[in-house]
Coordinates of C-alpha atoms and ligand atoms in Angstrom, one line a residue:
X1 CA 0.0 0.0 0.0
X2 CA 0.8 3.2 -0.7
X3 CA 0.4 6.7 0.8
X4 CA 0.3 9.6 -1.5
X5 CA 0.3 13.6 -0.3
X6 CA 0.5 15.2 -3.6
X7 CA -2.1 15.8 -5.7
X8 CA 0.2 15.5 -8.8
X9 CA 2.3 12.5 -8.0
X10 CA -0.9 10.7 -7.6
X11 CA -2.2 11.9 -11.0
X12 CA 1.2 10.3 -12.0
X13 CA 0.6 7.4 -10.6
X14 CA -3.1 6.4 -11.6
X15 CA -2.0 7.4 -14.8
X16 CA 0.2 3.9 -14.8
X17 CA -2.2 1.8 -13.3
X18 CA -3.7 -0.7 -15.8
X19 CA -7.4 -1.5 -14.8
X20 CA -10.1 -0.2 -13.1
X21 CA -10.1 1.9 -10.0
X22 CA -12.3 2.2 -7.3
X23 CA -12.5 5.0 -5.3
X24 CA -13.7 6.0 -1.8
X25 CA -13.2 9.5 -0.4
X26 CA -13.9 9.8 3.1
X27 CA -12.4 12.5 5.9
X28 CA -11.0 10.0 7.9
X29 CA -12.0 8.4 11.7
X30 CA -13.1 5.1 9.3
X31 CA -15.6 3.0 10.6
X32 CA -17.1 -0.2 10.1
X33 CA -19.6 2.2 6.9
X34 CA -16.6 3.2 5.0
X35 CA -15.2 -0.2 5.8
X36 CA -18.1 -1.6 3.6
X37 CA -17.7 0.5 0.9
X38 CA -13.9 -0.1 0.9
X39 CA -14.6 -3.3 0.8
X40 CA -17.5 -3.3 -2.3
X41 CA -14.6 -1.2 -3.8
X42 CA -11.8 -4.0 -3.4
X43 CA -14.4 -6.7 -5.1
X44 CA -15.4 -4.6 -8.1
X45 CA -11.9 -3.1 -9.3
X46 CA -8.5 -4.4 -10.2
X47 CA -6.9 -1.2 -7.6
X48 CA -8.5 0.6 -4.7
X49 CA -7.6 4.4 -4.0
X50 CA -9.0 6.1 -0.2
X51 CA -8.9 9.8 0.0
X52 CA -8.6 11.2 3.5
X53 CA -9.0 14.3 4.1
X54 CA -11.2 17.0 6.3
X55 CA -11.9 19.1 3.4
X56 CA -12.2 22.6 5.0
X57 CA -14.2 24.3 2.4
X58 CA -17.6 22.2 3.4
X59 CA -17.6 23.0 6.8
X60 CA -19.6 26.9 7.8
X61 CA -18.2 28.6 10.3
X62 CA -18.4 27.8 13.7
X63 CA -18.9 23.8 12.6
X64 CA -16.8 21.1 14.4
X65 CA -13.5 22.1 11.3
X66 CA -11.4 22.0 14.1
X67 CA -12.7 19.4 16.6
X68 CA -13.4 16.8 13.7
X69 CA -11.8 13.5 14.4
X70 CA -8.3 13.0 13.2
X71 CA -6.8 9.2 13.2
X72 CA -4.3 8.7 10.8
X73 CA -2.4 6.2 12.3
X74 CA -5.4 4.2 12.8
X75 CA -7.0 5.4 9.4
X76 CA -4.0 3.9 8.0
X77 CA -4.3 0.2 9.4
X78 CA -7.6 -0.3 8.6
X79 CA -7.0 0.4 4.8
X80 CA -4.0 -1.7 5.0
X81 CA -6.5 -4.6 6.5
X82 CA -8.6 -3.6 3.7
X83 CA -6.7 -4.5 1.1
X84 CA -6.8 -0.6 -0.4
X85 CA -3.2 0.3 -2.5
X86 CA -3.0 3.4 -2.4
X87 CA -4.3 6.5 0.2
X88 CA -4.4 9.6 -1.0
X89 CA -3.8 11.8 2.1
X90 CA -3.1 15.3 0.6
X91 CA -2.3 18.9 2.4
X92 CA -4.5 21.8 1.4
X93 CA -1.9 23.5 -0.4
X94 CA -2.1 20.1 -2.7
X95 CA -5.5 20.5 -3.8
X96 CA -6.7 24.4 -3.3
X97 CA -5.0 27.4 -5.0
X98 CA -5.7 31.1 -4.2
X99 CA -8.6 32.8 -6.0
X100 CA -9.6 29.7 -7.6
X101 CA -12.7 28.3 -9.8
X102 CA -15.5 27.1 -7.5
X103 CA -18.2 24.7 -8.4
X104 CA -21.8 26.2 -6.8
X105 CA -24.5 23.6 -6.1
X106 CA -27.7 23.5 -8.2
X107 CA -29.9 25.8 -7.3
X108 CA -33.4 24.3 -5.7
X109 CA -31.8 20.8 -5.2
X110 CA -28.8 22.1 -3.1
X111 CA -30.2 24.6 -1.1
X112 CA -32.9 22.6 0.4
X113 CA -32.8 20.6 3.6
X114 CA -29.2 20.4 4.2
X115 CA -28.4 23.0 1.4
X116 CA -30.8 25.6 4.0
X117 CA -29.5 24.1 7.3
X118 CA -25.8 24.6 5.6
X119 CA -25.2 27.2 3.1
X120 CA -22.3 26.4 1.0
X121 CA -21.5 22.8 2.5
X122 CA -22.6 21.5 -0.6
X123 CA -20.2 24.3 -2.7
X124 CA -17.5 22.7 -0.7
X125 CA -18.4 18.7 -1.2
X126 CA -19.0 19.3 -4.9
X127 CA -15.9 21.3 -5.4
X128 CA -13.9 18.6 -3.4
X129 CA -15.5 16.0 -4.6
X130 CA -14.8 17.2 -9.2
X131 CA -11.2 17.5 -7.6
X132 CA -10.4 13.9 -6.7
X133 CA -12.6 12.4 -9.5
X134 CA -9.8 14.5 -11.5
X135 CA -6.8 13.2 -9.4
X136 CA -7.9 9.6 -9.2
X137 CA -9.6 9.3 -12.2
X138 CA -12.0 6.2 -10.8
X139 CA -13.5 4.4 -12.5
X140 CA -16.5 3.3 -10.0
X141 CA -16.3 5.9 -6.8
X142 CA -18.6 4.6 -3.6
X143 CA -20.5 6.7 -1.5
X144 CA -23.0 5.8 1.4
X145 CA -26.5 6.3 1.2
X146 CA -26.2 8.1 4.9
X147 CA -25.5 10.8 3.1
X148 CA -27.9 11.5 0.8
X149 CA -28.5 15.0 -0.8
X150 CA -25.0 14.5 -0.8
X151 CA -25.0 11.7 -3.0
X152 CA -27.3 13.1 -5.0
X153 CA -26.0 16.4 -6.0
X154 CA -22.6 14.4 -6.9
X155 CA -24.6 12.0 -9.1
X156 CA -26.3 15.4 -10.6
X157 CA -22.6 16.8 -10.9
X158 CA -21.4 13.6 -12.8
X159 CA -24.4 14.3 -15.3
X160 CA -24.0 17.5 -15.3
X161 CA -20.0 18.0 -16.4
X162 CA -20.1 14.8 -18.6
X163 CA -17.5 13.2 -16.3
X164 CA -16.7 9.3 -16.6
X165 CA -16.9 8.1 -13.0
X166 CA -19.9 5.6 -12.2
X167 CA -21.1 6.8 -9.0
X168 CA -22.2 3.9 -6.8
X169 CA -24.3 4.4 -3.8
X170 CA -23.8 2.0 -1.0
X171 CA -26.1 1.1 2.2
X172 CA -26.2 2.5 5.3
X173 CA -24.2 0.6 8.0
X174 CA -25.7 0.8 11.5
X175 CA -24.7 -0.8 14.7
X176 CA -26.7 -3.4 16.7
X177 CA -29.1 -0.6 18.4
X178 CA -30.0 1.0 15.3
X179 CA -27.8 4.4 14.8
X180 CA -26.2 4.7 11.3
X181 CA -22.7 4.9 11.7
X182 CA -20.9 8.2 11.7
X183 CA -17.5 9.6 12.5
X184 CA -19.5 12.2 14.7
X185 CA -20.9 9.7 17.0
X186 CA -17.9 9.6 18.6
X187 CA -19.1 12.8 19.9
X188 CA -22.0 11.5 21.6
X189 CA -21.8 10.7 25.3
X190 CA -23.8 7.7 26.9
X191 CA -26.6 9.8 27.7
X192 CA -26.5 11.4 24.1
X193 CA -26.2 8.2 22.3
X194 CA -29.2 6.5 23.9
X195 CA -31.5 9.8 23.0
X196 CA -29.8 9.8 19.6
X197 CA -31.5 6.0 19.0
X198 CA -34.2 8.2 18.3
X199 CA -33.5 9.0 14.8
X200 CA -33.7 5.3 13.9
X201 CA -36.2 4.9 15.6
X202 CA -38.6 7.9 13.8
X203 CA -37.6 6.4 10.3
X204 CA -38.5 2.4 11.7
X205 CA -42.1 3.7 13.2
X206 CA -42.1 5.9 9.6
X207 CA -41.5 2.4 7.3
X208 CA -44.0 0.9 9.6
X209 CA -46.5 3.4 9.0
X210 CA -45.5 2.6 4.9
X211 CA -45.8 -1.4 5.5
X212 CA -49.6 -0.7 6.9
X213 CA -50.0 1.5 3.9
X214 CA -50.1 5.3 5.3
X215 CA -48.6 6.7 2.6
X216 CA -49.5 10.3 3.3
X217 CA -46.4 12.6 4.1
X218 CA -47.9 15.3 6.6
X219 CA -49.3 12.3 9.0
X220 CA -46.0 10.5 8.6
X221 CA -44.0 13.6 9.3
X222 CA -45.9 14.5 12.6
X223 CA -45.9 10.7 14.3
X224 CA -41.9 11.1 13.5
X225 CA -41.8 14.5 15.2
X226 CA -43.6 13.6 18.2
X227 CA -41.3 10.8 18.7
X228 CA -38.1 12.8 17.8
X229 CA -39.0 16.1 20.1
X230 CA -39.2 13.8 23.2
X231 CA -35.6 13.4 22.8
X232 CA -33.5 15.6 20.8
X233 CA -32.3 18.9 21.9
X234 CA -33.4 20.3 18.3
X235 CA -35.0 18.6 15.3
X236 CA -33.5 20.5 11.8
X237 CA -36.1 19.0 9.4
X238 CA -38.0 16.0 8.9
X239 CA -38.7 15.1 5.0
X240 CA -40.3 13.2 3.0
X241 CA -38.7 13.4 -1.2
X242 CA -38.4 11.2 -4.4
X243 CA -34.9 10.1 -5.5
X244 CA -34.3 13.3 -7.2
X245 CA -35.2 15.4 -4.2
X246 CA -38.1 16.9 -4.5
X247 CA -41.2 17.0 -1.8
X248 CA -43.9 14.5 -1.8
X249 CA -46.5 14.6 -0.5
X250 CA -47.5 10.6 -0.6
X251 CA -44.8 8.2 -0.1
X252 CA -43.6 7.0 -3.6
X253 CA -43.2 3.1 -2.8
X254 CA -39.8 2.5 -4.4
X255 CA -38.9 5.8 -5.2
X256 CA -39.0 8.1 -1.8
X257 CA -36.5 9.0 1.0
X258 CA -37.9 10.0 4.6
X259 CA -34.7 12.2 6.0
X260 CA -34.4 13.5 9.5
X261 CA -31.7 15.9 10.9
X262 CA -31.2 16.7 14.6
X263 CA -29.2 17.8 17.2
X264 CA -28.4 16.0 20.4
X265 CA -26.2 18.0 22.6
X266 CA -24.0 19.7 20.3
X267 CA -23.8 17.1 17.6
X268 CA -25.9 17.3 15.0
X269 CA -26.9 14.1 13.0
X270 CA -28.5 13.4 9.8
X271 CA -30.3 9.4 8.9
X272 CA -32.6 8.1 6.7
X273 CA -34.5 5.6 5.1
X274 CA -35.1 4.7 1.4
X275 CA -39.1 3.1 0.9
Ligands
PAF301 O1 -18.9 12.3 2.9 C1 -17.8 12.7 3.2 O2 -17.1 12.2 4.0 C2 -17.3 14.0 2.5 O3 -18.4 14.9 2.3 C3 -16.5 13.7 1.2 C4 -17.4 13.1 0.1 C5 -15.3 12.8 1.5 C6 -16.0 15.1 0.6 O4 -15.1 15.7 1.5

């Protein structure tokens, strides 16, 4: 395995690899999620590429930049384990110039739920995101459903800019009480964690409601609020969209997503189901 810092000498490098590449770029503190889609990366592709790194341009001001989990050494085993050959770990000097182009989200579709709660996160991740297509040149690049505007604007961007890359969403890994895994759980202490079950919870009594065939959005909306303002400290949005984002108002069997965001304590976390 190999670790790479500069943004050139990888370009260098892909550029002698001869097969396909799969790529998954993450900001580090792996878990067992971006364990599975290093994994799904490892079985479809002759070579694996990781990116890790806390890309500074997606986080507003005053988010958790600073405080955001940092553990290379262990970052660096678990790929190892994982069979990936080559990390890309770059500096920000590597990847951003001074004054330079910027990517902006789509208009409706990136400033809505996230996009609102986080104006210009999704500048950042897109902008981030074209860079290291660019650098690693993948051929299939994984990305969890967790994140899920997220995954949807980049699919949009792949569209949009005619790029190559077959964007390949992945499922959401949780542990054995339910939360989806997140490098911000770590944040959470006991008492945090156990209200934060909550989330998982809304979306299981939502695709409950679905099963006994309430499909309508408002009444599935207010039964998951209910349940979620017992025990967050603040509940961002719950919602209730198609594949391609937009608002339903009746659960689209097979094409919907019911989202929640919340904070517990200081952390703010995001899940979701796909129905
Ligand atoms: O999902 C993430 O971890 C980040 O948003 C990504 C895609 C690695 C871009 O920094």
């Amino acid at each position: 395995m190999q670790i790479v810092k500069d943004a050139i000498e990888l370009k260098k490098l892909r550029a002698s690899l001869n097969g396909s590449v799969g790529f998954v770029p993450t900001m580090g503190a792996l878990h067992e999620g971006h364990i599975s889609l290093i994994k799904k990366a490892r079985a479809e592709n002759d070579f694996v590429i990781v990116s890790i790194f806390v890309n500074p341009t997606q986080f507003l001001e005053g988010e958790d930049l600073d405080k955001y989990p940092r553990k290379d050494e262990a970052d660096i085993k678990i790929c190892e384990l994982a069979g990936v050959d080559i990390i890309f770990m770059p500096t920000i000097d590597s990847v951003y110039n001074e004054d330079e182009l910027s990517i902006t989200a789509p208009k409706i579709r990136g400033f809505i739920l996230e996009g609102a709660k986080r104006p210009g996160h999704f500048d950042g991740v897109l902008q981030i995101v074209m860079k290291l297509f660019n650098i690693t040149d993948a051929t299939n690049a994984y990305f969890g459903k967790k994140d899920a505007q997220q995954l949807a604007l980049i699919t949009q961007m792949t569209k949009d800019y005619f790029l190559n890359v077959n964007i390949v969403p992945c499922e959401i890994v949780r542990d054995s009480r339910g939360i989806a895994l997140s490098s911000r759980n770590t944040y959470l202490s006991e008492g945090e964690y156990e209200r934060a079950l909550s989330l998982s919870r809304s979306l299981k009594l939502a695709s409950d409601m679905v099963a006994k065939s309430e499909l309508d959005s408002s009444k599935i909306k207010v039964a998951m609020e209910d349940l979620l303002t017992k025990s967050v400290d603040k509940l961002d949005y719950v919602a209730i969209v198609d594949r391609e984002f937009r608002e339903l108002d009746k659960v689209e069997i097979g094409n919907s997503i019911i989202l929640v965001a919340a904070f517990v304590g200081n952390t703010r976390l995001i899940d979701n189901i796909w129905v």
